[in-house]
PDB file of C-alpha atoms in Angstrom:
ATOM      1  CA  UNK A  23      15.794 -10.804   7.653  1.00 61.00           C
ATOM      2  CA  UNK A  24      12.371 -11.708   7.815  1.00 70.00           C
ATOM      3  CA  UNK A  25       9.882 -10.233   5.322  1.00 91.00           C
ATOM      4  CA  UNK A  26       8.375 -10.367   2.117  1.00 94.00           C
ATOM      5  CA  UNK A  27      10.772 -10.891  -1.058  1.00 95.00           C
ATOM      6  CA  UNK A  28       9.721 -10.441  -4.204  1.00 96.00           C
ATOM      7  CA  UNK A  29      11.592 -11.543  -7.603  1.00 95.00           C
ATOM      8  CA  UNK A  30      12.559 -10.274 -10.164  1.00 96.00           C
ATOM      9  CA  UNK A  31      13.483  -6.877  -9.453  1.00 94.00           C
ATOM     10  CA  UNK A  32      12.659  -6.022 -12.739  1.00 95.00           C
ATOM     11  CA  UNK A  33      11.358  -7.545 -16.249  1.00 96.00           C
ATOM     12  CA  UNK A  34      10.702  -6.431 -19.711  1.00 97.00           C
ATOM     13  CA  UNK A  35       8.127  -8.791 -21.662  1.00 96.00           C
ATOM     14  CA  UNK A  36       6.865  -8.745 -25.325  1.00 97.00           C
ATOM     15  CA  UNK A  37       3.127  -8.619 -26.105  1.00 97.00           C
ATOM     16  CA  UNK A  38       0.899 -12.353 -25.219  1.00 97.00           C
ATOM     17  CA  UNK A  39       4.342 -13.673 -23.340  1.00 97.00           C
ATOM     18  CA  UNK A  40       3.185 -14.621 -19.848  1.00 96.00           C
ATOM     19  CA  UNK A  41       5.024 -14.827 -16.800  1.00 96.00           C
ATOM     20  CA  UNK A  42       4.640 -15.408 -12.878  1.00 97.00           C
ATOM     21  CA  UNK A  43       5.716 -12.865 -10.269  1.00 97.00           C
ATOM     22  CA  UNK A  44       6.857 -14.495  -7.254  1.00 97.00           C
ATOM     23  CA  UNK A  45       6.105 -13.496  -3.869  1.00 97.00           C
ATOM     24  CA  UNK A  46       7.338 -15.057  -0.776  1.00 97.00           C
ATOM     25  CA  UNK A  47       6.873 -14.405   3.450  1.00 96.00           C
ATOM     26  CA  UNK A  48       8.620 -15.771   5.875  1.00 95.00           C
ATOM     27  CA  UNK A  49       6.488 -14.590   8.574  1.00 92.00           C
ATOM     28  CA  UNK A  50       4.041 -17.247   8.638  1.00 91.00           C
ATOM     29  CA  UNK A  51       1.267 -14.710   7.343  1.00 91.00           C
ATOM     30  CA  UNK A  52      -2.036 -15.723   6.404  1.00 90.00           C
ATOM     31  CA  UNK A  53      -3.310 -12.614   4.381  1.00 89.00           C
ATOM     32  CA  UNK A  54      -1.411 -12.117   1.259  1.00 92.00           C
ATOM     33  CA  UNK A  55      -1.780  -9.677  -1.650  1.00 93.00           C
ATOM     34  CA  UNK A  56      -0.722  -8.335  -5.016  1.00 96.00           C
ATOM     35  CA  UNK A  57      -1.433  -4.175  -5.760  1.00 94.00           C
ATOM     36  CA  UNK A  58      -0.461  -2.550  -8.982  1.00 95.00           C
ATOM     37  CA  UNK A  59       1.313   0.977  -8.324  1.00 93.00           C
ATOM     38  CA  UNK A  60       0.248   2.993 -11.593  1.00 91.00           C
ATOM     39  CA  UNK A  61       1.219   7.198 -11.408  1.00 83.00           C
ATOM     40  CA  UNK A  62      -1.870   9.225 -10.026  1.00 77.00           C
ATOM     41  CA  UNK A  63      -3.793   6.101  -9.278  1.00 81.00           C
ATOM     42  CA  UNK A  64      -2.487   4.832  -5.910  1.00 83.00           C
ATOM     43  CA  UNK A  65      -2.222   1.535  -5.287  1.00 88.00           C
ATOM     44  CA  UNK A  66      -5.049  -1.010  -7.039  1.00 90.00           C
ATOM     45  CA  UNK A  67      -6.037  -4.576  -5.435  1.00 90.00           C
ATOM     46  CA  UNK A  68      -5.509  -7.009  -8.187  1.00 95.00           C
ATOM     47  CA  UNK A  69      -5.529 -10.602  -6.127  1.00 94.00           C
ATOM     48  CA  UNK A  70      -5.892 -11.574  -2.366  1.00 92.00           C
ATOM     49  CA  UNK A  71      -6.022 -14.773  -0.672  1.00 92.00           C
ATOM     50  CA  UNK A  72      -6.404 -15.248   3.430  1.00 88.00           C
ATOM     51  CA  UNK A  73      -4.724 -18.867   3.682  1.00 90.00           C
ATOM     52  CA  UNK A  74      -3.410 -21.698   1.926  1.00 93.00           C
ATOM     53  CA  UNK A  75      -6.171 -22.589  -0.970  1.00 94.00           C
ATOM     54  CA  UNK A  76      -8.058 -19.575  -0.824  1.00 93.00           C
ATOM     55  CA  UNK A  77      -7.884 -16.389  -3.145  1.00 95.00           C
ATOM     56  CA  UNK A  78     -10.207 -14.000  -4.203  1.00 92.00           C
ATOM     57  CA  UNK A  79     -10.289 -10.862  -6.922  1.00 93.00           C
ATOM     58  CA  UNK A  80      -9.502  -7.444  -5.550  1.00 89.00           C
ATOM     59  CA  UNK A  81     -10.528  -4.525  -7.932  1.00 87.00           C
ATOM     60  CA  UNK A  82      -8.375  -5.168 -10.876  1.00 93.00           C
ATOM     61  CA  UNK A  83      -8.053  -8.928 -11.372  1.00 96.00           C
ATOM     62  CA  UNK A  84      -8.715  -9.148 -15.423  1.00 95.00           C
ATOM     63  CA  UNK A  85      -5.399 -10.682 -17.525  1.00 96.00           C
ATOM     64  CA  UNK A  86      -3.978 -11.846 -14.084  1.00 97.00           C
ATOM     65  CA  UNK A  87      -4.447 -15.378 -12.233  1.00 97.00           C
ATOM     66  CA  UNK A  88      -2.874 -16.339  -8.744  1.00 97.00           C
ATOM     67  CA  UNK A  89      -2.918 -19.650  -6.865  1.00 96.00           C
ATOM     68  CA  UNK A  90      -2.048 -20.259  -2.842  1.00 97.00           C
ATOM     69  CA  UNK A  91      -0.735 -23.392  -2.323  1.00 96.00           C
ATOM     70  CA  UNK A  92       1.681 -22.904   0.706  1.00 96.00           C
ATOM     71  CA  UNK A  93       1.336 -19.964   3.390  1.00 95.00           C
ATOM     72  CA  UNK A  94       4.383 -18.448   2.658  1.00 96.00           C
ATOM     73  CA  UNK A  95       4.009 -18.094  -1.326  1.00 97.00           C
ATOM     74  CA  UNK A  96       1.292 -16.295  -3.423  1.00 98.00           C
ATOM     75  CA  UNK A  97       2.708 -16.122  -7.068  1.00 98.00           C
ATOM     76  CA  UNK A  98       1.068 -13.865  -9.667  1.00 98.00           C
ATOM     77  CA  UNK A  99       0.446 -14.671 -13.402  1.00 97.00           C
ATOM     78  CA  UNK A 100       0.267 -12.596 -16.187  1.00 96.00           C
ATOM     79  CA  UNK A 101      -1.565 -15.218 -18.825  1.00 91.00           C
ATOM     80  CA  UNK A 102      -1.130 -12.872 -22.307  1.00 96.00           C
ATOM     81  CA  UNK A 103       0.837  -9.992 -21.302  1.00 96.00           C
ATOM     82  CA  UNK A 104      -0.448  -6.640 -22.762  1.00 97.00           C
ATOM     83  CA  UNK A 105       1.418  -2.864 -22.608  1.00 96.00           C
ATOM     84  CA  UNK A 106      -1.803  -2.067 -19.804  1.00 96.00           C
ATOM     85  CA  UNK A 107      -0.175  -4.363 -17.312  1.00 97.00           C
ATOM     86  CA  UNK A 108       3.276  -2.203 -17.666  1.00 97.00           C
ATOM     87  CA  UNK A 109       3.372  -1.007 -13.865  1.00 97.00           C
ATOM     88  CA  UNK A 110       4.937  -1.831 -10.538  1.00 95.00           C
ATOM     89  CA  UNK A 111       3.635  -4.875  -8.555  1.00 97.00           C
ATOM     90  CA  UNK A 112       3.923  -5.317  -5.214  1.00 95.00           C
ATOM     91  CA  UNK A 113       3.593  -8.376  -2.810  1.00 96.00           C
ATOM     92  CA  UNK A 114       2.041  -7.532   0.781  1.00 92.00           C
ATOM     93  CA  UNK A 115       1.033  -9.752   3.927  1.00 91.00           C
ATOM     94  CA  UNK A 116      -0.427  -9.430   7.343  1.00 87.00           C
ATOM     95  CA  UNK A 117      -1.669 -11.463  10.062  1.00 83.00           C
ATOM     96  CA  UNK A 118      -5.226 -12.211   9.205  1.00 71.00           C
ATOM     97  CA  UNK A 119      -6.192 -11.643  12.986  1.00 61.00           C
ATOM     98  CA  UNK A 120      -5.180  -8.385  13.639  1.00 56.00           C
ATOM     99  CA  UNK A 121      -4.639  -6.659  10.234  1.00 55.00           C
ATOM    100  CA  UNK A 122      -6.142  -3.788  11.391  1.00 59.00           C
ATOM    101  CA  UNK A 123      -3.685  -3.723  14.190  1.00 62.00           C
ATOM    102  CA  UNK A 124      -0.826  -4.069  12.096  1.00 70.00           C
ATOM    103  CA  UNK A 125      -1.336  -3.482   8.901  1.00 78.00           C
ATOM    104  CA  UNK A 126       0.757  -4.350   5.189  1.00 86.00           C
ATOM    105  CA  UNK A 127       4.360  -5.479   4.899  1.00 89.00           C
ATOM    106  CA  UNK A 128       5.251  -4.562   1.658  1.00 92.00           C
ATOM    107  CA  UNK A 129       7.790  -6.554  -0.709  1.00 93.00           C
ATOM    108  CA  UNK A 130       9.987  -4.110  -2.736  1.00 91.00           C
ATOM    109  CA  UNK A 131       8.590  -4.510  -6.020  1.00 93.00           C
ATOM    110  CA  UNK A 132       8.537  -5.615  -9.556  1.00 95.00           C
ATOM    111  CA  UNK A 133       8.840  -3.110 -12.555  1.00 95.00           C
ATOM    112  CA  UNK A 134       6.898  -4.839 -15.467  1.00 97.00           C
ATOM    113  CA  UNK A 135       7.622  -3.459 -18.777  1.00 97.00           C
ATOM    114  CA  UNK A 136       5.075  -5.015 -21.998  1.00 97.00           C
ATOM    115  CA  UNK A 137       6.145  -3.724 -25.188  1.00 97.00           C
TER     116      UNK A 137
ATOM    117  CA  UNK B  22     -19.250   2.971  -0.363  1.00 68.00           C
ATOM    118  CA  UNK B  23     -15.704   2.978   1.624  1.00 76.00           C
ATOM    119  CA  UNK B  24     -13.011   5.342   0.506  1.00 85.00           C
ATOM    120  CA  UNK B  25      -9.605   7.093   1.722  1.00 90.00           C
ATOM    121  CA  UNK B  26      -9.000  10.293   0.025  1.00 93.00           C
ATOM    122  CA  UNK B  27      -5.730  11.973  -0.248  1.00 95.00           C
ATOM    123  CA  UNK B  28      -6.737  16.136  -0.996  1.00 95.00           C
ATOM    124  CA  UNK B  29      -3.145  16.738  -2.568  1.00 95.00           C
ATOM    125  CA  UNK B  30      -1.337  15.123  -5.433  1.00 93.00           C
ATOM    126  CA  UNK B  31       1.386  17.196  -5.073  1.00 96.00           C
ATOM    127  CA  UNK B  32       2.696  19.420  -1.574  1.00 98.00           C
ATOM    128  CA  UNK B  33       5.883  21.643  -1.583  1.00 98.00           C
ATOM    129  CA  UNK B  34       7.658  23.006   1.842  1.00 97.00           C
ATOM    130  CA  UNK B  35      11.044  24.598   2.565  1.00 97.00           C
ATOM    131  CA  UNK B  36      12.992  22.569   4.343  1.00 97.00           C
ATOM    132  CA  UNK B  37      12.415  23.678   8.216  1.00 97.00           C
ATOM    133  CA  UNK B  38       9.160  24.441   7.667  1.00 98.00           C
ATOM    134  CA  UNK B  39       5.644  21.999   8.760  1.00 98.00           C
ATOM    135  CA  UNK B  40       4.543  19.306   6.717  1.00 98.00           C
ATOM    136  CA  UNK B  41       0.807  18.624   6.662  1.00 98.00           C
ATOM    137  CA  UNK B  42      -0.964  16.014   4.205  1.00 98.00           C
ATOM    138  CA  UNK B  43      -4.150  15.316   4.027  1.00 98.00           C
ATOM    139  CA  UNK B  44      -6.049  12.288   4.053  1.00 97.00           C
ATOM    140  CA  UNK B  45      -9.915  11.995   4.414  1.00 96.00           C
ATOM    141  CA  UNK B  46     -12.107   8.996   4.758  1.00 92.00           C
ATOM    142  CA  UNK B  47     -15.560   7.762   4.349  1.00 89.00           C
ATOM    143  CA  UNK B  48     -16.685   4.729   6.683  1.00 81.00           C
ATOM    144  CA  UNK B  49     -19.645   3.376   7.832  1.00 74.00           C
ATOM    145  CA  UNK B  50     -17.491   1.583  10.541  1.00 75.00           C
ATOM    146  CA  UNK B  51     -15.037   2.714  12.782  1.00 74.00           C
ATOM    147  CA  UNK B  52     -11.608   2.524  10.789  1.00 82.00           C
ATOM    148  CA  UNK B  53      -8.282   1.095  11.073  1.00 86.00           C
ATOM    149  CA  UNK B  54      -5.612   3.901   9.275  1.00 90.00           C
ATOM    150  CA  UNK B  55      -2.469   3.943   8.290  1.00 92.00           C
ATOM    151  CA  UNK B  56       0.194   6.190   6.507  1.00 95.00           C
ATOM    152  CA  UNK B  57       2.959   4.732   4.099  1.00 95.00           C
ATOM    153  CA  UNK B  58       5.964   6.172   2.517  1.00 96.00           C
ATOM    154  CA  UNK B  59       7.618   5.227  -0.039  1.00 93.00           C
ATOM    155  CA  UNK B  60      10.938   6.543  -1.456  1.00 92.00           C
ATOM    156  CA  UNK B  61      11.726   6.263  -5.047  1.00 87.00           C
ATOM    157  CA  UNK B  62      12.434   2.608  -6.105  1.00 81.00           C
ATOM    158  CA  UNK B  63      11.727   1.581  -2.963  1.00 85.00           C
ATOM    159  CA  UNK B  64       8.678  -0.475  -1.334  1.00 86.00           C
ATOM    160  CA  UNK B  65       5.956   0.722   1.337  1.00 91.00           C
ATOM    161  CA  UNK B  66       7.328   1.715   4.808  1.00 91.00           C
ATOM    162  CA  UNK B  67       4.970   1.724   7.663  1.00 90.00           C
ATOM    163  CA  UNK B  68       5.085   5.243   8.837  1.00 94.00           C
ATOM    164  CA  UNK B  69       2.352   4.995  11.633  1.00 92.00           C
ATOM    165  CA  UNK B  70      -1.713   3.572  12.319  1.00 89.00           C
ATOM    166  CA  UNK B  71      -4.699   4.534  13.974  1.00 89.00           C
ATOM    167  CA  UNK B  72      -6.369   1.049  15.461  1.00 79.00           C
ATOM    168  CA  UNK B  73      -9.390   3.052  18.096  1.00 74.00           C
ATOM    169  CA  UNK B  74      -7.002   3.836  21.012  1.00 73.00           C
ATOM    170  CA  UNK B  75      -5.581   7.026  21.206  1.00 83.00           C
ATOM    171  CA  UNK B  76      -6.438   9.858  18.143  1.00 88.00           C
ATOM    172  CA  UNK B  77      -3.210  11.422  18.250  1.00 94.00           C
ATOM    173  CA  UNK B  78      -0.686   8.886  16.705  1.00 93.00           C
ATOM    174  CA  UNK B  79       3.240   9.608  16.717  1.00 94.00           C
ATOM    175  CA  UNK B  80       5.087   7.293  14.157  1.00 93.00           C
ATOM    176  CA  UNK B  81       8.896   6.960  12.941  1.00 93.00           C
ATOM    177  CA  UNK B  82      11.249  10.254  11.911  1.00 93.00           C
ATOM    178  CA  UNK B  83       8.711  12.906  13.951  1.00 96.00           C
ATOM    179  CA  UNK B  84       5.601  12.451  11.946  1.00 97.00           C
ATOM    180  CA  UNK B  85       2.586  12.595  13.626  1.00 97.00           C
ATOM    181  CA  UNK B  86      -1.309  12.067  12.541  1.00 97.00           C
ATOM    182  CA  UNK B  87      -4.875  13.184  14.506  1.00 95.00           C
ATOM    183  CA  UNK B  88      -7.527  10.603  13.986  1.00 93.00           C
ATOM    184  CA  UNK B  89     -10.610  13.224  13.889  1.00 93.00           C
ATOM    185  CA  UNK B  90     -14.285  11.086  13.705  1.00 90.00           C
ATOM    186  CA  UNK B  91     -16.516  14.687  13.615  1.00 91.00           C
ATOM    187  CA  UNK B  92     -14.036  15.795  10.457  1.00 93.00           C
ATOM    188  CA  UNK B  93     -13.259  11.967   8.674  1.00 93.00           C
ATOM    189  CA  UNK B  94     -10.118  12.792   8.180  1.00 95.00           C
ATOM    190  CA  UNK B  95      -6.734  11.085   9.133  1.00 96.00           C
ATOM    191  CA  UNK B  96      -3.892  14.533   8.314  1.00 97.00           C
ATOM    192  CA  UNK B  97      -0.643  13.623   8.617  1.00 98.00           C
ATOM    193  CA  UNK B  98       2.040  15.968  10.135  1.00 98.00           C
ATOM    194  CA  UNK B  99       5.549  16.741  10.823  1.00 98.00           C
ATOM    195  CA  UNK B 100       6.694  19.910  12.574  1.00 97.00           C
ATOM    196  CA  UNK B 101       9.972  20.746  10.443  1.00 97.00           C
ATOM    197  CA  UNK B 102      10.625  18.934   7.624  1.00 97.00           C
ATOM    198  CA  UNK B 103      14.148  17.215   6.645  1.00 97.00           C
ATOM    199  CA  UNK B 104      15.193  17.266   2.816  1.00 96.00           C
ATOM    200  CA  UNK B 105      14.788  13.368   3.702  1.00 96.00           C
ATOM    201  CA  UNK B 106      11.504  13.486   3.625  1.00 97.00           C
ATOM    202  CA  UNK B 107      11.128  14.379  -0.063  1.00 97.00           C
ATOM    203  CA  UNK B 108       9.275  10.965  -0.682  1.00 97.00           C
ATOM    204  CA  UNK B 109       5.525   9.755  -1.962  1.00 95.00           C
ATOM    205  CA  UNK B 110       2.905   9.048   0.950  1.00 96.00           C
ATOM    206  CA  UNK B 111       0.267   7.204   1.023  1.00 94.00           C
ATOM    207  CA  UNK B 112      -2.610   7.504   3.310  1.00 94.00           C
ATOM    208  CA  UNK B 113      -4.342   3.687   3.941  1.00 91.00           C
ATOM    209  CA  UNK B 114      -7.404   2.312   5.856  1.00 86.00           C
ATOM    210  CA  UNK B 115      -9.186  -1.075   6.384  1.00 78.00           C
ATOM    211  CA  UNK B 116     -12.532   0.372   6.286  1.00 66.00           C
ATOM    212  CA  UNK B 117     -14.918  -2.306   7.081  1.00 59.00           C
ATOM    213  CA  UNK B 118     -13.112  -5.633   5.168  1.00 62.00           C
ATOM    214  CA  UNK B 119      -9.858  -5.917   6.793  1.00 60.00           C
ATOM    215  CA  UNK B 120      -9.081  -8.150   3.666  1.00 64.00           C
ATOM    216  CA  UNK B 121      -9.613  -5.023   1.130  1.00 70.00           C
ATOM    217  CA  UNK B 122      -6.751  -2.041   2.333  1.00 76.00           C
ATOM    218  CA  UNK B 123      -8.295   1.176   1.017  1.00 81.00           C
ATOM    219  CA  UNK B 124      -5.069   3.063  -0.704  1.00 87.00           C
ATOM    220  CA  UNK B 125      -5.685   6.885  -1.597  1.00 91.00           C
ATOM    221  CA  UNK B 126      -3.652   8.001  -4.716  1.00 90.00           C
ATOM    222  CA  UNK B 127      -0.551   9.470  -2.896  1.00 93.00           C
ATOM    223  CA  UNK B 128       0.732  12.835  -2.207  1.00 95.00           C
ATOM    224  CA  UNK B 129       4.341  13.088  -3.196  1.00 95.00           C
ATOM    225  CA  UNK B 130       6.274  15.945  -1.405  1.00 97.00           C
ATOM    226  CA  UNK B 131       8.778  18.005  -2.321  1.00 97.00           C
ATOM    227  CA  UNK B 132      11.360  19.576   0.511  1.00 97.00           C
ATOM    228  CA  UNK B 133      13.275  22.562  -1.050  1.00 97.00           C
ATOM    229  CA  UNK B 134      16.531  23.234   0.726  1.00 95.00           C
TER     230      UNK B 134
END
């Protein structure tokens, strides 16, 4: 089924370990994104990128890094993994024309547990 | 500044009974908005979007939202709700930079049987 997969499902990481979140579309997408889902706070912006070799920070981009190389991935790393980045990430994509027509397609997650 | 503003954190109905959440937004431009559930564990689900045709907007399982300019505000609605509802919502805009989604903080709501 076409979409937006995101792996793992779930991870539990120790304090300064770092680790990429994958995120993958088979939709041939140009806009990708990363959110962090914290309780009360909505959804926060933490990288975006609008085609191959271009990204750019969102509001919350400090202890993460990202890198486009191919349309359909935009992996996430966590560089020194502290117990503020505990949360659940998502993956999302759109058409860049036409965003506002269609809006996100969500991946279903990653639960990040630092301790 | 561009914002989406959900007015409840938390809404409570009796199953039968209307659903109404709120969602407010603050544009210089004309707005592109969207609602989201999301069910626990699960991703984002597309409920419906506003994109400047009609204001009244009918998405998926009977919800319905009015796009009202003179009142910024983007309420979400459902005229008898279904213990399936119970779920969080999120109301979404791209409010000038398509690139940036606007997400308000979510409403979760609770359907009592």
């Amino acid at each position: 089924n076409a979409g937006v997969t995101q792996t793992p499902k779930f991870q539990v990481l120790k304090t300064g370990q770092s680790m990429t979140l994958q995120c993958a579309q088979d939709m041939n997408h140009e806009y990708m994104s990363w959110y962090r889902q914290d309780p009360g706070m909505g959804l926060r912006l933490i990288h975006y990128s609008v085609g191959a070799g271009i990204t750019d920070q969102g509001e919350v981009p400090n202890g993460y890094n990202v890198s486009r190389s191919t349309t359909e991935d935009f992996p996430l790393r966590l560089l020194s993994a502290a117990p503020s980045q505990t949360s659940v990430y998502f993956c999302a994509s759109s058409p860049l024309r036409g965003t506002e027509a269609y809006g996100y397609t969500f991946g279903s997650g990653t639960r990040l547990t630092v301790v | 500044a561009q914002s989406v503003t959900q007015l409840d954190s938390h809404v409570s109905v009796s199953e039968g009974t209307p659903v109404l959440l709120r969602c407010n937004y603050s544009s210089s431009y004309s707005p592109s908005l969207f609602w989201y559930v999301q069910h626990p564990n699960k991703g984002l689900q597309l409920l419906l979007k506003y994109t400047s045709a009609a204001t009244l907007v009918k998405g998926i399982n009977g919800f319905e939202a009015e796009f009202k300019k003179s009142e910024t505000s983007f309420h979400l609605t459902k005229p008898s709700a279904h213990m399936s509802d119970a779920a969080e919502y999120f109301c979404a805009g791209g409010l000038y930079n398509f690139n940036k989604f606007y997400f308000g903080s979510g409403t979760k709501l609770n359907v009592k049987p």
